[in-house]
XYZ file of C-alpha atoms in Angstrom:
507
model
C -16.445 49.258 -19.895
C -18.828 46.782 -17.997
C -18.419 45.417 -14.850
C -18.572 42.044 -12.934
C -18.732 41.494 -9.225
C -18.287 38.341 -7.322
C -18.170 37.573 -3.633
C -16.707 34.492 -1.772
C -16.927 34.010 1.883
C -14.680 31.721 3.792
C -15.642 30.928 7.321
C -13.102 29.399 9.708
C -12.812 28.468 13.497
C -10.233 31.027 14.743
C -9.276 33.101 11.455
C -11.608 34.029 9.095
C -10.699 35.231 5.358
C -13.396 36.814 3.264
C -12.458 36.604 -0.368
C -14.080 39.382 -2.391
C -13.345 39.701 -5.954
C -14.318 42.842 -7.697
C -13.718 43.492 -11.311
C -14.267 47.161 -12.099
C -17.206 49.257 -10.821
C -20.664 47.912 -10.019
C -23.620 49.588 -8.503
C -25.133 46.290 -7.959
C -26.058 44.977 -4.198
C -23.979 42.093 -3.503
C -24.675 39.414 -0.652
C -21.937 36.923 0.484
C -23.134 33.446 1.212
C -21.599 31.291 3.939
C -21.865 27.519 3.316
C -19.756 25.828 6.215
C -16.224 26.720 5.202
C -16.904 26.074 1.486
C -16.683 29.340 -0.879
C -19.787 30.300 -2.551
C -19.935 32.743 -5.437
C -22.367 35.505 -6.538
C -21.886 36.768 -10.059
C -23.213 39.038 -11.991
C -23.556 39.009 -15.885
C -21.110 41.309 -17.423
C -18.398 41.356 -20.083
C -15.916 41.054 -17.840
C -15.814 38.215 -15.032
C -13.855 36.652 -12.370
C -14.427 32.994 -11.579
C -13.765 30.697 -8.777
C -12.290 27.516 -10.082
C -12.081 25.358 -7.136
C -14.845 25.134 -4.534
C -12.923 22.574 -2.235
C -12.612 23.534 1.406
C -9.953 26.116 1.925
C -7.440 24.687 4.785
C -6.874 27.648 6.729
C -7.223 26.128 10.276
C -3.745 27.075 10.733
C -4.203 30.350 13.104
C -0.970 29.764 14.306
C 2.282 31.474 12.903
C 3.994 29.346 10.193
C 6.928 29.163 7.822
C 6.872 30.061 4.534
C 7.379 26.517 3.210
C 4.393 25.516 5.446
C 2.309 28.455 4.322
C 2.563 26.965 0.663
C 1.572 23.549 1.823
C -1.706 25.157 3.100
C -4.975 25.077 0.451
C -4.842 28.936 -1.722
C -7.585 30.540 -2.873
C -7.879 29.739 -6.663
C -9.413 32.322 -9.100
C -9.344 33.185 -12.709
C -10.022 36.507 -13.978
C -11.432 36.639 -17.541
C -12.145 39.501 -19.984
C -15.138 38.896 -22.392
C -14.948 42.688 -23.185
C -13.972 43.934 -26.560
C -11.450 46.613 -25.082
C -8.190 45.769 -23.417
C -7.860 45.413 -19.944
C -5.713 45.002 -17.064
C -6.259 44.586 -13.345
C -4.873 45.385 -9.995
C -5.078 42.935 -7.031
C -5.815 44.295 -3.634
C -6.193 42.901 -0.186
C -8.588 44.945 2.098
C -8.488 44.352 5.585
C -11.190 44.918 8.289
C -10.871 47.853 10.894
C -11.861 45.618 13.613
C -9.319 42.881 13.074
C -7.340 41.992 16.077
C -4.494 40.519 14.117
C -2.133 43.419 12.664
C -1.441 42.715 8.972
C 2.331 43.055 9.638
C 1.714 39.604 10.931
C 0.217 38.359 7.554
C 2.298 36.843 4.671
C 0.666 36.837 1.377
C 2.228 34.518 -2.063
C 0.546 34.836 -5.167
C 1.376 32.151 -7.564
C 0.774 31.053 -10.971
C -2.261 28.435 -10.517
C -1.501 25.047 -9.982
C 2.207 25.817 -9.220
C 4.671 27.176 -6.586
C 6.013 29.659 -9.033
C 5.816 33.029 -7.127
C 4.573 36.002 -8.951
C 4.538 38.154 -5.923
C 4.801 37.791 -2.194
C 5.630 40.077 0.974
C 4.302 41.325 4.516
C 0.797 42.349 3.898
C 1.452 45.776 5.712
C 4.587 46.511 3.772
C 2.519 46.454 0.545
C 1.426 49.565 -1.232
C -1.305 51.669 0.034
C -4.419 51.234 -2.652
C -6.917 53.391 -1.060
C -6.764 56.426 -3.385
C -7.315 53.861 -6.215
C -10.740 53.396 -5.026
C -13.981 55.648 -5.433
C -16.632 56.240 -2.650
C -18.950 53.997 -4.447
C -16.564 51.346 -4.936
C -15.382 51.552 -0.728
C -19.291 50.991 -0.142
C -19.242 48.004 -2.043
C -15.991 46.930 -0.805
C -17.434 47.157 2.964
C -20.670 45.755 1.945
C -18.471 42.495 0.839
C -16.509 42.535 3.838
C -19.433 42.926 6.304
C -17.703 45.643 7.995
C -15.618 48.797 7.592
C -12.142 48.544 5.811
C -9.300 49.231 7.799
C -6.324 49.253 4.991
C -6.276 48.561 1.273
C -3.043 47.047 -0.042
C -2.424 46.772 -3.419
C -0.089 43.531 -4.137
C -0.049 43.186 -7.928
C -0.650 44.269 -11.507
C -0.897 42.700 -14.592
C -2.600 42.582 -18.034
C -5.216 40.374 -19.554
C -5.033 39.203 -22.991
C -8.019 40.511 -25.217
C -10.879 37.826 -24.841
C -8.301 35.927 -22.528
C -7.910 34.893 -18.844
C -5.268 34.656 -16.243
C -5.424 31.928 -13.229
C -3.790 32.560 -9.875
C -3.503 30.907 -6.504
C -3.131 33.098 -3.426
C -1.783 32.121 -0.047
C -2.412 33.965 3.150
C -1.246 32.824 6.450
C 0.654 34.235 9.817
C 4.504 34.545 9.042
C 6.246 32.654 11.418
C 9.417 34.878 11.293
C 7.360 37.857 12.434
C 4.563 36.400 14.220
C 4.121 34.718 17.767
C 1.915 32.709 20.085
C 0.210 36.205 20.985
C -1.792 35.998 17.302
C -3.561 32.813 18.778
C -7.020 32.990 19.422
C -7.521 36.563 17.512
C -9.267 36.927 14.157
C -8.181 38.616 10.903
C -10.687 39.429 7.947
C -9.787 40.571 4.561
C -11.059 40.802 0.984
C -9.115 40.216 -2.225
C -10.360 42.724 -4.664
C -9.493 42.770 -8.471
C -10.113 45.919 -10.141
C -10.022 46.256 -13.845
C -8.716 49.245 -15.875
C -8.553 50.277 -19.652
C -5.066 49.937 -21.486
C -3.165 50.509 -24.622
C -3.748 47.475 -27.068
C -1.274 44.708 -27.038
C 1.664 45.019 -29.313
C 3.537 42.253 -30.580
C 7.352 41.899 -28.966
C 8.507 41.542 -32.458
C 6.776 44.775 -33.787
C 7.973 46.282 -30.598
C 11.515 45.442 -31.152
C 11.496 46.770 -34.883
C 9.999 49.979 -34.086
C 13.156 50.625 -31.887
C 14.887 50.645 -35.322
C 14.754 54.479 -36.613
C 15.937 53.810 -39.799
C 19.505 54.966 -38.827
C 21.627 51.746 -38.525
C 22.936 51.362 -34.854
C 20.519 53.455 -33.168
C 19.167 51.896 -30.062
C 21.695 48.955 -30.710
C 19.879 47.652 -33.627
C 21.133 46.975 -37.297
C 18.685 46.175 -39.915
C 20.232 43.225 -42.436
C 19.149 44.235 -45.460
C 20.889 44.394 -48.684
C 22.190 47.610 -48.123
C 24.276 46.725 -44.852
C 27.657 46.289 -45.733
C 28.906 43.286 -44.473
C 25.527 42.221 -43.089
C 23.868 38.836 -43.108
C 21.562 40.312 -45.899
C 18.309 38.326 -44.172
C 16.703 41.262 -43.479
C 16.641 40.398 -39.959
C 16.727 43.112 -36.878
C 20.028 41.971 -34.627
C 21.039 43.700 -31.740
C 25.202 44.723 -31.821
C 27.665 46.646 -29.846
C 29.250 46.474 -26.128
C 27.214 44.877 -23.798
C 26.515 47.755 -21.446
C 25.243 49.721 -24.724
C 22.800 47.166 -25.512
C 19.289 47.148 -23.993
C 18.201 43.798 -25.209
C 17.513 41.991 -21.932
C 14.254 39.827 -21.615
C 12.876 38.374 -18.073
C 11.642 34.954 -19.090
C 10.728 32.216 -17.253
C 9.611 34.142 -14.092
C 7.107 36.833 -13.257
C 9.292 38.003 -10.119
C 10.240 41.541 -9.613
C 13.185 42.253 -9.862
C 13.798 39.616 -12.365
C 16.098 37.010 -11.169
C 19.495 36.730 -12.729
C 18.791 33.167 -13.731
C 15.749 34.225 -15.612
C 17.480 36.893 -17.736
C 17.802 36.373 -21.570
C 19.046 38.609 -24.150
C 17.572 39.264 -27.590
C 19.650 38.192 -30.575
C 17.521 39.701 -32.864
C 14.091 39.686 -35.048
C 13.881 37.057 -37.438
C 10.729 37.341 -39.588
C 7.738 37.439 -37.026
C 9.868 35.814 -34.263
C 12.136 36.964 -31.422
C 15.209 34.921 -30.886
C 16.353 34.979 -27.182
C 19.946 33.668 -25.664
C 20.265 32.907 -22.183
C 22.045 35.858 -20.650
C 24.411 33.601 -18.520
C 25.678 30.028 -18.655
C 23.305 27.586 -17.550
C 23.152 25.577 -14.440
C 22.281 21.917 -13.650
C 19.058 23.470 -11.908
C 18.082 24.246 -15.565
C 19.678 21.793 -17.760
C 20.073 18.822 -15.315
C 22.779 16.300 -14.525
C 21.619 13.794 -16.991
C 22.083 13.694 -20.764
C 25.587 15.096 -21.709
C 26.314 16.468 -18.237
C 29.844 16.208 -17.631
C 31.143 18.418 -14.355
C 30.696 21.742 -12.774
C 32.322 24.166 -15.102
C 35.004 25.078 -12.482
C 36.202 21.457 -12.011
C 37.959 22.421 -15.745
C 40.573 24.293 -14.030
C 40.510 26.796 -16.689
C 41.194 30.531 -16.183
C 38.347 32.163 -15.621
C 39.064 35.550 -15.265
C 37.244 36.977 -18.298
C 33.914 35.724 -17.041
C 31.536 38.428 -17.049
C 28.893 37.293 -14.535
C 28.158 36.509 -10.882
C 27.533 32.782 -11.059
C 30.485 31.011 -11.634
C 30.397 28.348 -9.145
C 26.789 27.026 -10.595
C 27.715 26.845 -14.068
C 27.835 23.550 -15.476
C 29.771 21.788 -18.199
C 28.289 19.818 -21.018
C 29.777 17.590 -23.488
C 28.278 18.551 -26.978
C 27.795 14.660 -27.523
C 29.494 11.970 -25.194
C 29.221 9.492 -27.859
C 31.700 11.826 -29.855
C 29.577 12.059 -33.058
C 29.146 15.856 -34.176
C 25.328 15.003 -35.371
C 22.930 17.353 -33.643
C 20.158 14.332 -33.504
C 22.213 12.255 -31.919
C 23.424 14.662 -29.140
C 21.912 14.064 -25.545
C 22.582 17.710 -24.822
C 20.227 18.570 -27.462
C 17.575 15.904 -26.517
C 17.786 15.676 -22.969
C 19.067 18.801 -21.450
C 17.844 21.388 -23.791
C 14.478 19.722 -25.310
C 13.670 17.928 -22.068
C 15.222 19.256 -19.278
C 15.028 23.002 -19.962
C 11.399 22.643 -21.399
C 10.289 20.898 -18.238
C 12.148 23.332 -15.602
C 10.921 26.476 -17.299
C 7.206 25.509 -16.684
C 4.280 24.813 -19.052
C 3.298 28.475 -19.448
C 6.658 29.588 -20.508
C 7.643 26.842 -22.788
C 4.321 27.460 -24.704
C 5.553 30.777 -25.629
C 8.490 29.192 -27.302
C 8.191 28.178 -31.138
C 9.136 25.064 -32.650
C 12.331 26.063 -34.691
C 13.773 24.439 -37.702
C 17.649 24.737 -36.702
C 20.332 24.202 -39.224
C 22.743 21.927 -38.204
C 24.597 20.800 -40.836
C 27.738 23.326 -40.170
C 30.414 23.645 -42.473
C 34.012 23.147 -42.567
C 36.780 25.206 -40.687
C 37.938 27.268 -43.484
C 34.081 28.249 -44.009
C 32.918 29.169 -40.656
C 36.059 29.499 -38.115
C 38.360 31.134 -40.724
C 35.335 33.307 -42.182
C 33.850 36.853 -41.531
C 30.601 36.958 -40.316
C 28.743 37.231 -43.501
C 30.724 34.312 -45.189
C 29.997 32.005 -42.026
C 26.616 32.875 -42.232
C 25.930 31.811 -45.862
C 28.089 28.538 -45.185
C 26.313 27.844 -41.831
C 22.539 28.931 -42.538
C 22.254 29.178 -46.168
C 24.427 26.383 -47.501
C 25.204 23.897 -44.482
C 26.653 20.638 -45.746
C 26.085 16.868 -44.458
C 29.854 15.722 -45.096
C 30.755 13.470 -42.281
C 27.312 13.620 -40.604
C 25.646 10.384 -39.249
C 22.008 11.453 -40.556
C 23.059 13.192 -43.825
C 20.601 16.042 -42.765
C 20.909 20.013 -42.107
C 18.039 20.669 -40.572
C 16.521 19.483 -36.948
C 13.188 20.790 -35.667
C 12.997 21.567 -31.870
C 12.370 24.328 -29.440
C 15.612 24.840 -28.056
C 18.852 25.081 -29.527
C 22.418 26.828 -29.518
C 23.892 30.093 -30.787
C 25.073 30.034 -34.245
C 28.791 31.187 -35.029
C 27.499 33.810 -37.267
C 25.084 35.233 -34.614
C 28.264 35.379 -32.450
C 29.656 37.362 -35.082
C 27.083 39.721 -35.874
C 26.747 40.500 -32.033
C 29.925 42.614 -32.510
C 29.804 46.186 -33.636
C 29.893 46.577 -37.493
C 33.526 47.495 -37.298
C 34.368 43.674 -36.199
C 32.557 42.424 -39.329
C 35.432 42.450 -41.711
C 37.287 40.207 -39.039
C 37.315 36.705 -39.187
C 35.751 34.752 -36.468
C 39.169 32.979 -35.202
C 40.674 36.427 -34.528
C 37.398 37.808 -32.474
C 39.750 37.734 -29.274
C 41.415 41.236 -29.890
C 40.151 43.345 -27.028
C 38.686 46.081 -29.813
C 36.365 43.267 -30.814
C 35.152 41.604 -27.681
C 34.741 44.855 -25.827
C 31.959 45.835 -28.552
C 30.594 42.006 -28.482
C 27.374 42.073 -26.006
C 27.147 38.140 -26.415
C 30.834 37.614 -25.270
C 30.676 36.290 -21.957
C 34.330 35.250 -21.183
C 34.207 30.983 -20.486
C 34.177 28.424 -23.248
C 30.913 27.663 -24.805
C 29.489 25.539 -27.438
C 27.750 26.698 -30.494
C 25.020 24.154 -32.562
C 27.047 24.082 -35.578
C 29.276 21.135 -36.358
C 32.320 21.109 -38.097
C 32.127 19.218 -40.998
C 35.940 18.479 -41.589
C 35.468 15.195 -39.384
C 32.446 13.909 -37.589
C 33.901 14.607 -33.714
C 34.121 18.266 -33.745
C 31.883 21.462 -33.253
C 32.330 25.281 -33.305
C 32.466 26.761 -29.891
C 33.557 30.215 -28.560
C 37.090 30.162 -26.568
C 37.374 32.109 -23.284
C 39.016 34.800 -25.050
C 36.485 35.377 -27.589
C 37.322 34.004 -30.431
C 35.782 30.849 -32.386
C 37.205 27.464 -32.621
C 36.260 23.738 -33.287
C 36.870 21.098 -30.371
C 36.062 17.825 -29.772
C 32.361 17.032 -28.668
C 32.847 13.950 -26.501
C 36.047 15.031 -24.700
C 35.437 18.719 -24.141
C 32.849 20.070 -21.564
C 31.948 23.801 -22.054
C 29.028 25.888 -20.841
C 25.853 26.353 -22.624
C 23.445 28.870 -23.258
C 20.145 27.703 -24.547
C 18.742 29.776 -27.555
C 15.125 29.717 -28.764
C 12.699 31.753 -30.691
C 9.655 33.115 -28.988
C 6.181 32.373 -30.769
C 5.281 35.235 -33.127
C 2.047 35.889 -30.904
C 4.177 36.611 -27.784
C 3.514 40.411 -26.858
C 5.490 43.265 -25.247
C 4.436 44.214 -21.815
C 6.755 46.534 -20.427
C 10.191 47.411 -19.699
C 13.171 49.038 -21.316
C 15.534 46.547 -21.702
C 18.232 47.183 -19.194
C 19.385 44.291 -16.866
C 17.604 46.236 -14.182
C 14.307 46.773 -16.236
C 14.283 43.996 -18.493
C 11.447 43.592 -21.079
C 8.649 41.676 -19.813
C 6.324 39.514 -22.208
C 2.858 38.382 -22.214
């Protein structure tokens, strides 16, 4: 693989940070250039490049200890790693300190974020990061020292990430004296460091949909996956790959909306299945107002319902919000502000543009059907009536489809998430322990589905807190909500086994 090197120097009054960007190995001599506090870069031609994306002054005059929030208000170093290579590469990100520093790395905090945002990818006290010295060859050490204009003291590895083929990744990095551990004794002292990026060869990207399908061995139920072809008894018959079974036996967790490690609980989603070339996710736990907002069809906090919440399976009850399906009391999805405002405006905004771009526009089946044809039906029959043959009876727009990124679960999704032994039971009887104990999608609170009850114009189907599917009033009842969406077919599997502790990461 060809290599590329860039060097950036920042000179400050009392604290000096040298930003050295290295991708791979190079034998070329690198001369850093200083220009009064501005960053100037020296680039070598290569198939892989690193480019500084902002040449404005870096405001690091704050050589005094500061809080984390204050540190995030300083001007970060901005850079983009781009691969022009014909092979797949990833990179490790290092911070290398000079041996002559008079400020100990135990006082320095680093925060790596998605460029232009405060979405933290990785952060910590520099001295606590992984020792990365062994990753460097003697040649690279020489080049690193040349860039640092001295001898390195320590090399800390702070992050690793893949780059898409012929793609790029952009980052901001903040470096400052942490007010929680540093004091005024650091005043007047100096600190020099380089930020080095080294590439490495990696395996070819695998599409997330292909990865999930590969977990199906040909034996129904292995790895918690069932292939719903025409031969699967009581299945959907739609050639989908769906997860089914007890929650602790189904490893279908995905971290979405965050790159933090470990994945924040509020960013855990679960794979419903693969439908065509798209992977369908549902939020693992119920949504909060931080995600869906307090406008639209927000009603109150869920606990204000004063219901029995003893069946709840999560750990966030106090923060769960309750929403009406449609405060106007019409069960037409195109008129619902839960749909238009909370899910397809607030969620999209709060998840962030980069993550929202990974979500596919979906044609949702929203006609629903009658009480008898969904609630009182087994999953395979409910699927036919809900997805294949929905109706427009009592709807306001006479439509059975709605195009948007975000929706809710189908009643039949919930039915098929239970083990196959349940698929001969109608959804209204899904409250039995033998069924809800083997249904990973059951979370123990009232929640809405996307499907309307076509028996009238004001009811929609929901999952009861004891596990069965019912139908209730869209304007009067306020239930939990778990956003559901399909990922774009181009989303790749990055890593992870699918457990809650080791969720699948996507790229």
